[in-house]
Coordinates of C-alpha atoms in Angstrom, one line a residue:
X1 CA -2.2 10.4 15.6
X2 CA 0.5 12.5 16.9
X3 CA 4.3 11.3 17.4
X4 CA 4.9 9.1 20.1
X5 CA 6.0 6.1 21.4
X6 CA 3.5 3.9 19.1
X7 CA 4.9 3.4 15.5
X8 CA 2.6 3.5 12.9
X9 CA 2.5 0.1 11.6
X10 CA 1.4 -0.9 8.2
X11 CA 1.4 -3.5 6.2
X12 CA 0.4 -5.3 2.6
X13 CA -0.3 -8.9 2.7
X14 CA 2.6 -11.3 1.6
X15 CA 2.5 -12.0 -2.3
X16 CA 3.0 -15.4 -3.1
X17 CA 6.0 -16.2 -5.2
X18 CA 4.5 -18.1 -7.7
X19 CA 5.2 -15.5 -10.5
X20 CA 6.6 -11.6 -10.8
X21 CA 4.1 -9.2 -9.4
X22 CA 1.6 -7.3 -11.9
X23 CA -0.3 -4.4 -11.2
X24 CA -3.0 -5.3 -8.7
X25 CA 0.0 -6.6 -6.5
X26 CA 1.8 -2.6 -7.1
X27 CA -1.8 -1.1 -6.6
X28 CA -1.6 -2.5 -3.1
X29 CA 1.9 -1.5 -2.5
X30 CA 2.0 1.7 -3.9
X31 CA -1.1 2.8 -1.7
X32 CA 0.9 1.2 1.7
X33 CA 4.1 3.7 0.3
X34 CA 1.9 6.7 -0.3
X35 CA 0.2 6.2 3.2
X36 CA 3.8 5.1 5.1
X37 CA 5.0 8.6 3.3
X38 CA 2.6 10.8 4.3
X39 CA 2.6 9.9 8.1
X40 CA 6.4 10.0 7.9
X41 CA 6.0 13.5 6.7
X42 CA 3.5 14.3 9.7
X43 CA 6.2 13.2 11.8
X44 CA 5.5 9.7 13.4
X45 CA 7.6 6.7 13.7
X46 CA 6.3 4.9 10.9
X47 CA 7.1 1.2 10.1
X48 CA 6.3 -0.3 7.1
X49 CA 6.2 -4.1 6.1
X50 CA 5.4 -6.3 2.7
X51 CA 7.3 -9.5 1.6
X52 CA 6.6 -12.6 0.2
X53 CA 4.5 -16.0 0.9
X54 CA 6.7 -18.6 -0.3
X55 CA 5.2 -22.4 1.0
X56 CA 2.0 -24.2 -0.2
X57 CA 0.9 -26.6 -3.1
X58 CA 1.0 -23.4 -5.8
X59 CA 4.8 -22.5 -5.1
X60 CA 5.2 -26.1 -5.0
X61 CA 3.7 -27.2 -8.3
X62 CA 5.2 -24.2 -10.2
X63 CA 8.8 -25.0 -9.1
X64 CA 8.1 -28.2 -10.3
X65 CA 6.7 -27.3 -13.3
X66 CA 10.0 -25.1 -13.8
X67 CA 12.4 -27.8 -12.9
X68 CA 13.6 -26.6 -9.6
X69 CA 13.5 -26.8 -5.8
X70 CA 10.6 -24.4 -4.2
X71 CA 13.7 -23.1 -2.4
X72 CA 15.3 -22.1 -5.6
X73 CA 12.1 -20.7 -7.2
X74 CA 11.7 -18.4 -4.3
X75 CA 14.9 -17.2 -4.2
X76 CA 15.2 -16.5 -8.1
X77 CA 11.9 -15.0 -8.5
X78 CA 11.9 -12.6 -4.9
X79 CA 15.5 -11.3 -5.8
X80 CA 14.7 -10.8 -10.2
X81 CA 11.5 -9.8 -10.0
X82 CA 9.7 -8.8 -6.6
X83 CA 11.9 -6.4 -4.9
X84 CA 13.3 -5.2 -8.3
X85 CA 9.6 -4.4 -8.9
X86 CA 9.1 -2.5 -5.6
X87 CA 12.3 -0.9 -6.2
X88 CA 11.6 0.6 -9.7
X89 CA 8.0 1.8 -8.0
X90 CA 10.1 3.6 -5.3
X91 CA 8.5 1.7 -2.5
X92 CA 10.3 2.8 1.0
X93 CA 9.7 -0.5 3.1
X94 CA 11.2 -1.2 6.5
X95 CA 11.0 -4.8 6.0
X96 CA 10.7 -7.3 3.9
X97 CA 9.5 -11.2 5.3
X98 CA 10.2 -14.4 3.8
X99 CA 8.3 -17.3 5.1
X100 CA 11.6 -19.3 4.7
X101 CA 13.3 -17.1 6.8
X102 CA 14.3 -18.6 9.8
X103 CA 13.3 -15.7 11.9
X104 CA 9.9 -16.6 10.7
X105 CA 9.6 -20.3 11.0
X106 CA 10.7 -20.5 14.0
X107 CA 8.3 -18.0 15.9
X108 CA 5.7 -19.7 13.9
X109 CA 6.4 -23.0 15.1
X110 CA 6.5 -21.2 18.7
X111 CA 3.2 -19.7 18.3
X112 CA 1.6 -22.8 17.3
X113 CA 3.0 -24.9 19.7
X114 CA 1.3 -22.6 22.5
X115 CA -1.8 -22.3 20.8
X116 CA -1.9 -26.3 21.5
X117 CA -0.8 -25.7 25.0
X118 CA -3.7 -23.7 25.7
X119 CA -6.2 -26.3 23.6
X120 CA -6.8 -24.5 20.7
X121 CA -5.6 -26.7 18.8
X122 CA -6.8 -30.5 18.2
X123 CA -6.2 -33.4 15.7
X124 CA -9.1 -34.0 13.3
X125 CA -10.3 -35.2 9.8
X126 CA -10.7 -32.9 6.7
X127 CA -12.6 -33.8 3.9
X128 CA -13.8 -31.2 1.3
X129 CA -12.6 -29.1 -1.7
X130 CA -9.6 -27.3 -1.7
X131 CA -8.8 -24.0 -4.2
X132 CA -5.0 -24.8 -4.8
X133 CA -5.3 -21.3 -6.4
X134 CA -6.7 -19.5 -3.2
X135 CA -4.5 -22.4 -1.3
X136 CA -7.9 -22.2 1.0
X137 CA -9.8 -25.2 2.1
X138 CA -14.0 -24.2 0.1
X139 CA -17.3 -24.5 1.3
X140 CA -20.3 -25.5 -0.3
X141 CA -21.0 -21.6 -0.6
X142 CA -17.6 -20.6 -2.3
X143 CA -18.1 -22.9 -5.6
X144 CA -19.8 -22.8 -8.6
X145 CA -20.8 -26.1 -10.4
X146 CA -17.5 -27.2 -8.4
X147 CA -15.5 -24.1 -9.5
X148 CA -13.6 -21.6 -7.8
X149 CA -15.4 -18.4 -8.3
X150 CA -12.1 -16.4 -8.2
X151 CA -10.3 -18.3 -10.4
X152 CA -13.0 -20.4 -12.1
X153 CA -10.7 -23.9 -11.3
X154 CA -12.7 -27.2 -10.2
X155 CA -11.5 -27.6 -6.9
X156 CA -10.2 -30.7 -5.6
X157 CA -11.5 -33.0 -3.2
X158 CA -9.0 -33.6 -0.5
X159 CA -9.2 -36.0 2.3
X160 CA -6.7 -35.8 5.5
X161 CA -6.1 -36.3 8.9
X162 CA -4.8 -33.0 10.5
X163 CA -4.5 -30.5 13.0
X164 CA -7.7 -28.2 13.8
X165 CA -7.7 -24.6 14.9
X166 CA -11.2 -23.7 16.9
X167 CA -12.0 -20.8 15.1
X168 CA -15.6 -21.6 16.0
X169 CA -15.4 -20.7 19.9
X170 CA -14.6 -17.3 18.4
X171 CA -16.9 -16.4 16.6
X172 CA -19.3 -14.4 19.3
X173 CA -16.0 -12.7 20.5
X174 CA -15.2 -11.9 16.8
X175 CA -19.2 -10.0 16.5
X176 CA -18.7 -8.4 19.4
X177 CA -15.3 -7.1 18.1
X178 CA -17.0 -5.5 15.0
X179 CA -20.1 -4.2 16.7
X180 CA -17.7 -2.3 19.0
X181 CA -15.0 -1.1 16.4
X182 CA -16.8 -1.4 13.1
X183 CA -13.5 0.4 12.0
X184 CA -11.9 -2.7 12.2
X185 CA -12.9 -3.7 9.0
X186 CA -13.4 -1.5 6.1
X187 CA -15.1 -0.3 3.8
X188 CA -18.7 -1.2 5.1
X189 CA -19.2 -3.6 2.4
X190 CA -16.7 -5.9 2.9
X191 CA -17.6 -5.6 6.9
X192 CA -21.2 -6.9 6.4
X193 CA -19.8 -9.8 4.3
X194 CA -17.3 -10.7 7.2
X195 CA -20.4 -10.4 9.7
X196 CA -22.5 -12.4 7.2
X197 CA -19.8 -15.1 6.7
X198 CA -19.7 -15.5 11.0
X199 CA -23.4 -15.5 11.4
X200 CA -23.6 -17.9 9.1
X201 CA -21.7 -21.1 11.2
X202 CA -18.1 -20.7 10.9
X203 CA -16.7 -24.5 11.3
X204 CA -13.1 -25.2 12.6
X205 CA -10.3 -24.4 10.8
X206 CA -7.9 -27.5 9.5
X207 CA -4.2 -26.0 9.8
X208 CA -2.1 -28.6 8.8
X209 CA -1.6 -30.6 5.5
X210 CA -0.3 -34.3 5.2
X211 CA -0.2 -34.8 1.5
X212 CA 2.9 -32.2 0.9
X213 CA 5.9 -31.3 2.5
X214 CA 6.6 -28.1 1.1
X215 CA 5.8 -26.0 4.3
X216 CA 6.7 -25.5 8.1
X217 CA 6.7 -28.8 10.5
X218 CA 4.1 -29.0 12.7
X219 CA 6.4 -28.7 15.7
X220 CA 5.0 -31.9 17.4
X221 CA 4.2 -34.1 14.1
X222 CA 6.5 -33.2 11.9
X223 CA 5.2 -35.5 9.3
X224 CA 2.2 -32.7 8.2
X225 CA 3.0 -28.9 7.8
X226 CA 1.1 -26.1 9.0
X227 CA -1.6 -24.9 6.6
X228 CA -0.1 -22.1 4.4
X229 CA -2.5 -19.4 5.8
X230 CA -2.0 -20.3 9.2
X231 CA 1.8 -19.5 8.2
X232 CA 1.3 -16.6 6.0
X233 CA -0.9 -14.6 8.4
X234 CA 1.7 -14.7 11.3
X235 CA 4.5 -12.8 9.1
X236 CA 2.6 -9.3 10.7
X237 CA 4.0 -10.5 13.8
X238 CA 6.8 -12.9 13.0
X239 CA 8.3 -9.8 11.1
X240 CA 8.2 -8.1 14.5
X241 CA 9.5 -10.3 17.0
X242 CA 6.6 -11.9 17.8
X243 CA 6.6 -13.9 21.2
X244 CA 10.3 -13.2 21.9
X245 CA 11.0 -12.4 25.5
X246 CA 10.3 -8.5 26.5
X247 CA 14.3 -7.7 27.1
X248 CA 15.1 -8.9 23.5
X249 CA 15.7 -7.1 20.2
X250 CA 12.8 -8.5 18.7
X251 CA 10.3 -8.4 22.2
X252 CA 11.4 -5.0 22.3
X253 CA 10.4 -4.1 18.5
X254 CA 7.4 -5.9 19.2
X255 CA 6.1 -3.5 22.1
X256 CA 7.3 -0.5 20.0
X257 CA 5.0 -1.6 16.6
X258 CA 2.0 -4.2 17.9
X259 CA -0.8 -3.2 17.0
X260 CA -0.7 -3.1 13.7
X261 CA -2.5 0.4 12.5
X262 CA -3.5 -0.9 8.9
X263 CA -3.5 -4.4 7.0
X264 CA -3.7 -3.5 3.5
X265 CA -5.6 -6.1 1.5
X266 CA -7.3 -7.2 -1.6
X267 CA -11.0 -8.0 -0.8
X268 CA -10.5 -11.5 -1.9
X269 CA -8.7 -11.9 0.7
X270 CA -11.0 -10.5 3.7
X271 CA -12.0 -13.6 5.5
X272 CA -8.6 -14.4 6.0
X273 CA -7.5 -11.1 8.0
X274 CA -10.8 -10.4 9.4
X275 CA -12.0 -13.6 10.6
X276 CA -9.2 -16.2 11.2
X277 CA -6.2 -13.6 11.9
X278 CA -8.0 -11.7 14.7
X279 CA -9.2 -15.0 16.0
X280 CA -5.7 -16.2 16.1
X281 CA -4.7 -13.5 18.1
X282 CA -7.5 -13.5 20.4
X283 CA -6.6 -17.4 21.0
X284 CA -3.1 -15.8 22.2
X285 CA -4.4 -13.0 24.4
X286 CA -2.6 -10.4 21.8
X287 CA -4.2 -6.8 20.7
X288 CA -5.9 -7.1 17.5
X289 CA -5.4 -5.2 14.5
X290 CA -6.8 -2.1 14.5
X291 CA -8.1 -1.7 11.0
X292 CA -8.1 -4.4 8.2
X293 CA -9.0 -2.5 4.8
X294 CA -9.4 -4.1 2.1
X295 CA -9.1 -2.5 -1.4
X296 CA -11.3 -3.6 -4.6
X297 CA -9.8 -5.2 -7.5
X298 CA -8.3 -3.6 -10.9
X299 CA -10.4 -4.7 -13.9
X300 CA -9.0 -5.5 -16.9
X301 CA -11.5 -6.8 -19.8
X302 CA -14.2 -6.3 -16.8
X303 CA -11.9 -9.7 -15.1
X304 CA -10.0 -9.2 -12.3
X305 CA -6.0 -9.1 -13.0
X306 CA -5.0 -12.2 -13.0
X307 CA -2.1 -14.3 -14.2
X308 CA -3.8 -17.2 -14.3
X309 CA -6.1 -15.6 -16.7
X310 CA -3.7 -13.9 -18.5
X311 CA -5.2 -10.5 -17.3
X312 CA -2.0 -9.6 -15.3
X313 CA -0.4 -6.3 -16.7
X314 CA 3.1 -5.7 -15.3
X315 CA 4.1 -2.3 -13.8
X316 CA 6.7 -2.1 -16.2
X317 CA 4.4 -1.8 -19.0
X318 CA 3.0 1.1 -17.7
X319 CA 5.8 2.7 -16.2
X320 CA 8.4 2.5 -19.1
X321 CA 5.2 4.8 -21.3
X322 CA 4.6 7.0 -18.5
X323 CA 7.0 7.1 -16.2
X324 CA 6.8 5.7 -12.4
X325 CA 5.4 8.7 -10.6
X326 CA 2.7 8.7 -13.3
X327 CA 1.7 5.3 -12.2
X328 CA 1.8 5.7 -9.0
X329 CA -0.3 9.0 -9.3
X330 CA -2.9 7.6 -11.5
X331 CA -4.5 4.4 -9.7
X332 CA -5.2 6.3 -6.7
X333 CA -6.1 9.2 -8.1
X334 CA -8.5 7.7 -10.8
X335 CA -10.1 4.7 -8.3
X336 CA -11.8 4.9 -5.2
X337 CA -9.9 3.2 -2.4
X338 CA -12.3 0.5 -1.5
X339 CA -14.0 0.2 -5.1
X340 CA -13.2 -1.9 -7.8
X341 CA -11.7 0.1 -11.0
X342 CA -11.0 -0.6 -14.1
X343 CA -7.6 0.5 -15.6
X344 CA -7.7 2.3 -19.4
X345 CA -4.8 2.9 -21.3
X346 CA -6.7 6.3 -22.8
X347 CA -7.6 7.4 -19.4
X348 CA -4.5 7.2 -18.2
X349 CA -3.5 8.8 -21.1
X350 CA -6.0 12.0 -20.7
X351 CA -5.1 12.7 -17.0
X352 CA -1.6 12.5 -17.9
X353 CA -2.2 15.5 -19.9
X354 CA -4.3 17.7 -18.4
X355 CA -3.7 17.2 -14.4
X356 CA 0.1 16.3 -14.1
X357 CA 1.3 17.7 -17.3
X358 CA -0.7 20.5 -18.1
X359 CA -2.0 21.4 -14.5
X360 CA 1.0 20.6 -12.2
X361 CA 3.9 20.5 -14.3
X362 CA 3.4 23.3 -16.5
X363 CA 2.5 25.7 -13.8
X364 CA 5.9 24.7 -12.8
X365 CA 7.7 25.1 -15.6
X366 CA 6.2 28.7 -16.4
X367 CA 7.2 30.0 -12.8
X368 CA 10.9 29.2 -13.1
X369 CA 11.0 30.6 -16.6
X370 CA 9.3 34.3 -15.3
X371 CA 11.7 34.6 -12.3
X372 CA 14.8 33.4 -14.5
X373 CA 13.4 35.9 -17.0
X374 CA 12.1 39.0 -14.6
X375 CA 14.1 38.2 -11.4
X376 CA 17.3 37.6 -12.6
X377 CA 16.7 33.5 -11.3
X378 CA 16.5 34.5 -8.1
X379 CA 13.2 34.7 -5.3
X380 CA 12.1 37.7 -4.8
X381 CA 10.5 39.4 -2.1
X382 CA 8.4 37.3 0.4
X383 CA 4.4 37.9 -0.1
X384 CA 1.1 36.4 1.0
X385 CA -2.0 36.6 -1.6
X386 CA -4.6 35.6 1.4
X387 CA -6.8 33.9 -0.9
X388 CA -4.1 31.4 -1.8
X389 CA -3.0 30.9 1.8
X390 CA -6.8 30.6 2.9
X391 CA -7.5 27.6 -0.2
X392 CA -4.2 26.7 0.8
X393 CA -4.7 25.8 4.6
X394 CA -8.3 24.1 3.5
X395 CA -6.5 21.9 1.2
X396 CA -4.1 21.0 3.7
X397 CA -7.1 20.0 6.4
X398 CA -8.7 18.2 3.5
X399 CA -5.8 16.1 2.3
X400 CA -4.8 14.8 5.9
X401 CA -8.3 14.1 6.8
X402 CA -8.8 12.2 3.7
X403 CA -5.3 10.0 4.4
X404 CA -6.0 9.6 7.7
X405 CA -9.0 7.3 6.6
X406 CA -7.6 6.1 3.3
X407 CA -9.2 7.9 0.9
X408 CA -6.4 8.7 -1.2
X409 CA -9.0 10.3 -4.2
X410 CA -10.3 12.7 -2.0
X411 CA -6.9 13.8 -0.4
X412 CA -5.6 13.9 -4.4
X413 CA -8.1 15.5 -5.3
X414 CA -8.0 18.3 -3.2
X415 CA -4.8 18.8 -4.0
X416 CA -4.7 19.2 -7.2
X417 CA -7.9 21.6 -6.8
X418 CA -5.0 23.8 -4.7
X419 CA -3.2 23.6 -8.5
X420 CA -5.9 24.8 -10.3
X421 CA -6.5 27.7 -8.3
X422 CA -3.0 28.7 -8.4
X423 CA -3.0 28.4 -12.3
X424 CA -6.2 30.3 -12.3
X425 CA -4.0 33.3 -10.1
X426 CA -1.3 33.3 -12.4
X427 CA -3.7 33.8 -15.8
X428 CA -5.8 36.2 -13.1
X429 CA -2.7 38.0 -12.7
X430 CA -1.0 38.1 -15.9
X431 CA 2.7 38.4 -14.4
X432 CA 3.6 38.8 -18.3
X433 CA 1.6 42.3 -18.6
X434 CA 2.7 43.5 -15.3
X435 CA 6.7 42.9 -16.4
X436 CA 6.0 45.3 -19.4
X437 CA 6.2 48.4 -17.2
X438 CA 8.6 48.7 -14.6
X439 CA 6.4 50.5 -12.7
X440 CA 4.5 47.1 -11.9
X441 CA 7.8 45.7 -10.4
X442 CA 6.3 45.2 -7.1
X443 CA 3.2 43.3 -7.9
X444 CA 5.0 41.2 -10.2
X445 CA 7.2 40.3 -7.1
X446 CA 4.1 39.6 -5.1
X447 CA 2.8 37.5 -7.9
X448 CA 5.7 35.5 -8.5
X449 CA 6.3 34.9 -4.8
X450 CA 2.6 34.0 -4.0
X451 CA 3.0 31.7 -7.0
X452 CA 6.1 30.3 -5.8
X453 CA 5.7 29.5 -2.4
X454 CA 2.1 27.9 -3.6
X455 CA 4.4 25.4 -5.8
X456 CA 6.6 24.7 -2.6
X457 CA 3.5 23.4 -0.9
X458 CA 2.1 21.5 -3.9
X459 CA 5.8 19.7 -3.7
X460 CA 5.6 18.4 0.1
X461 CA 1.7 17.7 -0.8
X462 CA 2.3 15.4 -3.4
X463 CA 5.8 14.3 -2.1
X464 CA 4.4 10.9 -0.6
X465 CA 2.7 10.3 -4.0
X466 CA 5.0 11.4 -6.5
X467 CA 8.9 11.4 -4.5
X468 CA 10.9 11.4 -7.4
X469 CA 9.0 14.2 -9.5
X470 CA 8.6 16.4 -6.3
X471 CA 12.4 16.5 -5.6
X472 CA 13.5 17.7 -9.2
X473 CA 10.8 20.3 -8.5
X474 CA 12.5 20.9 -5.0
X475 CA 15.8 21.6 -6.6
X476 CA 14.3 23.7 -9.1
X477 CA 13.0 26.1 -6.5
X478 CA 16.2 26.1 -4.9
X479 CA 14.2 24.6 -1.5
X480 CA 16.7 21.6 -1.0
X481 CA 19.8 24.4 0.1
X482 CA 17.0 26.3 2.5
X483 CA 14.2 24.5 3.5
X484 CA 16.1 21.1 3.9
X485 CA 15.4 17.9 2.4
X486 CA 11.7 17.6 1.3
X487 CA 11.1 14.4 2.7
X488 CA 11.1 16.6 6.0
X489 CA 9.0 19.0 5.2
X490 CA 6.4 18.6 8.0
X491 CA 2.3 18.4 6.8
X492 CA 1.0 20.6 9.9
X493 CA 3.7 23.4 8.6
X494 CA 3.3 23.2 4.9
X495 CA -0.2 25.6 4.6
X496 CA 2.1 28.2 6.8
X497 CA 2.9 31.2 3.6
X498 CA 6.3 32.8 2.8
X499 CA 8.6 29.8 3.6
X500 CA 11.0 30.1 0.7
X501 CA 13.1 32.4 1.4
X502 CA 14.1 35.6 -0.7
X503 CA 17.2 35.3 -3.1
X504 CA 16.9 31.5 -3.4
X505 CA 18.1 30.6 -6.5
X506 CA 15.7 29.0 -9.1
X507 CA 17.3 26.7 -11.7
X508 CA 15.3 25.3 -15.0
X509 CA 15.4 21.5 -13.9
X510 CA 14.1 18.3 -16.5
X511 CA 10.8 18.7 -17.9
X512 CA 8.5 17.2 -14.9
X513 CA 5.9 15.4 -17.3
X514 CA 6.9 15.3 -21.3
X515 CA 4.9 14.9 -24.0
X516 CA 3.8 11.4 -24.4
X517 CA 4.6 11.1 -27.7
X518 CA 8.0 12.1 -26.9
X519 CA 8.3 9.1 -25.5
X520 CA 10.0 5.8 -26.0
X521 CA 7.2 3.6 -27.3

């Protein structure tokens, strides 16, 4: 997608506040960041939205449980612990929803109350089990022996009079949707359990809930509140200025953003976004999404990470032994996008090592010793090794492709195959035997430049992934006083050789990746 008008819109669901986020919640994040980053650095408009789910019977029995209002819980735990979180992770949203915003409640209510108007929406009786874990109303199907199968809970039986949503009328509209963009819902796996799930008889949905308060007002019976999901989903748009008039700030956001390009999800959450959200939308002649992708799960003990369990490992755990750009690194390096993964302490530990330590940062490291040592610190003479710029421009092709349909592996990958190669140039070249005769001066100067300016394009490459990392390295090669701020350091130009410029002035920066156990345990 090329700049224009359109934004690129992204998004990762809307946690619920029920506890601080652990990894699985960061995995998700991180690969919205890492995507956000890299089309920013292709130069589009990019907007980028996450935030937090904050009504239902879970927030509501935990603030209980902890003494307080759900109000306060919220409050406490999305300003200590959620954006905190996102901050230490160097997360660079736009946005950031609260479903007890008013901005939000208030174009939910609005949306609802035209759903009605158009008779979507009719009064009803529920009776059935209820996950208050998945806050999601079960079928037959979705239980085990009366269990959850997510969180292995016996699910209660609830009985209520409520307010019905008729997702059934669109359910052919909803096939048709897929058969036509089957991109609309990836990876294929999780597609053909949507189409499964519609094919199967997809019954109304009940979108209110009489037995608890905590919750929007059903706008005309203010005695229920909508259904939590019915709530939750609507933050893409609420966020956006959903429904406000066309002259307005928010209308006017809203025609800049809508579509949304990606909804970044966990699969456990697919029937949500790709069956009742799109329906939603289709009920209020809106463009749907255009792609829902939904991510597998991070394993820990073979279990999905889960508080509840007591499987959920907090990013700071990780990050305070390895460092942030580390973890960011490592879970989309190491697990398909799309597959579930398990996350090991050891492997972490190994890849560490020998791609970011040994690979990456010691390549970089070695360079800005020889031209402190051989070039009196400075850059010398502008070269092009065509080899280099040749695996160079193939990464480059490689990498966007792969980002461009969310496999971050492949695009990683490729990159740090571009590192490889230039270590294997340097030992090819041996820039420490060619500075022992001063005849050699000039190839050294070749081979230090080629090296160089192949370490300048490994920075903007793995800029979206690793930010803070890449900009010590940007200082180092004295880029940020010629080339301008890395962050705008444009993808289509980065494969283009001899960009640094001669007599730029290297400096020996932090060590990029130390030792691990030269770190705080």
């Amino acid at each position: 997608m090329s700049a224009d008008s359109k934004s690129f819109y992204l998004t990762t669901p809307i946690y619920y506040a029920n506890d601080a986020p652990h990894i699985g919640h960061a995995y998700t994040t991180v690969a919205g960041d890492v995507l956000t980053r890299w089309h920013r650095q292709r130069g589009e408009s990019v907007w980028f939205l996450t935030g937090t789910d904050e009504h239902g019977q879970k927030i509501m029995n935990t603030a209980d449980a902890n003494g307080v209002s759900p109000q306060e819980w919220c409050d406490r735990l999305v300003e200590t612990a959620w954006k905190p979180t996102w901050s230490s992770l160097n997360i660079a949203y736009d946005d950031f929803i609260r479903t007890t915003e008013s901005r939000h409640t208030e174009r939910v209510q609005r949306f609802l109350t035209q759903l009605k108007d158009a008779g979507h929406i009719y009064s009803g009786k529920y009776e059935g089990p209820y996950c208050v874990g998945c806050e999601e109303f079960k079928l037959p199907a979705d239980l085990d022996d009366g269990k959850c199968q997510i969180h292995g809970t016996i699910a209660e039986i609830v009985s209520e009079e409520n307010w019905f949503f008729r997702l059934s009328a669109f359910v052919p509209q909803l096939l048709a949707h897929y058969q036509e963009h089957p991109e609309a819902c990836e990876p294929a796996s999780v597609r053909n359990e949507v189409l499964a799930f519609l094919q199967s008889g997809v019954q109304d949905l009940s979108i209110s809930r009489s037995s608890l308060d905590w919750g929007i007002p059903v706008p005309w019976d203010t005695k229920q509140v909508i259904y939590v999901w019915f709530d939750a989903l609507l933050n893409y748009g609420t966020a956006v200025g959903l429904g406000d008039p066309a002259d307005s700030e928010g209308g006017r956001k809203f025609a800049e953003v809508w579509p949304p390009d990606v909804h970044l999800i966990g699969k456990e959450i697919s029937r949500f976004h790709a069956v009742i959200w799109p329906a939603m939308l289709m009920a209020a002649n809106l463009p749907l999404p255009k792609k829902v992708f939904a991510h597998g799960w991070l394993l820990v003990g073979g279990e999905k990470m889960s508080k509840s369990k007591l499987t959920g490992i907090v990013p700071a755990d990780i990050t305070s032994h390895f460092g942030v750009d580390a973890f960011r690194y490592y879970f989309l390096r190491a697990i398909p996008f799309g597959s579930d993964g398990s996350f090991s302490w050891e492997d972490m530990s190994a890849r560490y090592t020998s791609e970011l330590a040994n690979d990456f940062g010691n390549l970089a490291s070695r360079l800005i010793a020889m031209i402190e040592k051989y070039c009196e610190g400075l850059i010398p003479a502008v070269a092009t090794d065509q080899s280099l710029a040749g695996a160079l421009s193939a990464t480059v092709a490689t990498a966007d492709g792969a980002m461009e349909v969310l496999d971050f592996q492949t695009a990683i990958n490729s990159i740090m195959e571009f590192c490889k190669r230039v270590n294997g140039y340097v030992t090819e070249q041996q820039p420490w035997v060619l500075a022992k005769d001063p005849a050699n001066k000039v190839e050294l100067n070749k081979v230090l430049y080629n090296t160089a300016d192949s370490i300048r394009a490994l920075a903007v490459l793995l800029h979206p992934i690793m930010p803070a990392t890449t900009e010590i390295l940007w200082e180092s090669l004295g880029a940020n006083e010629t080339l301008g701020d890395i962050s705008q350091q444009r993808i289509a130009d980065v494969a283009r050789f001899g960009q640094l410029p001669t007599g730029s002035k290297v400096t020996k920066g932090a060590v990029l990746f130390p030792r691990l156990e030269e770190k705080a345990e």
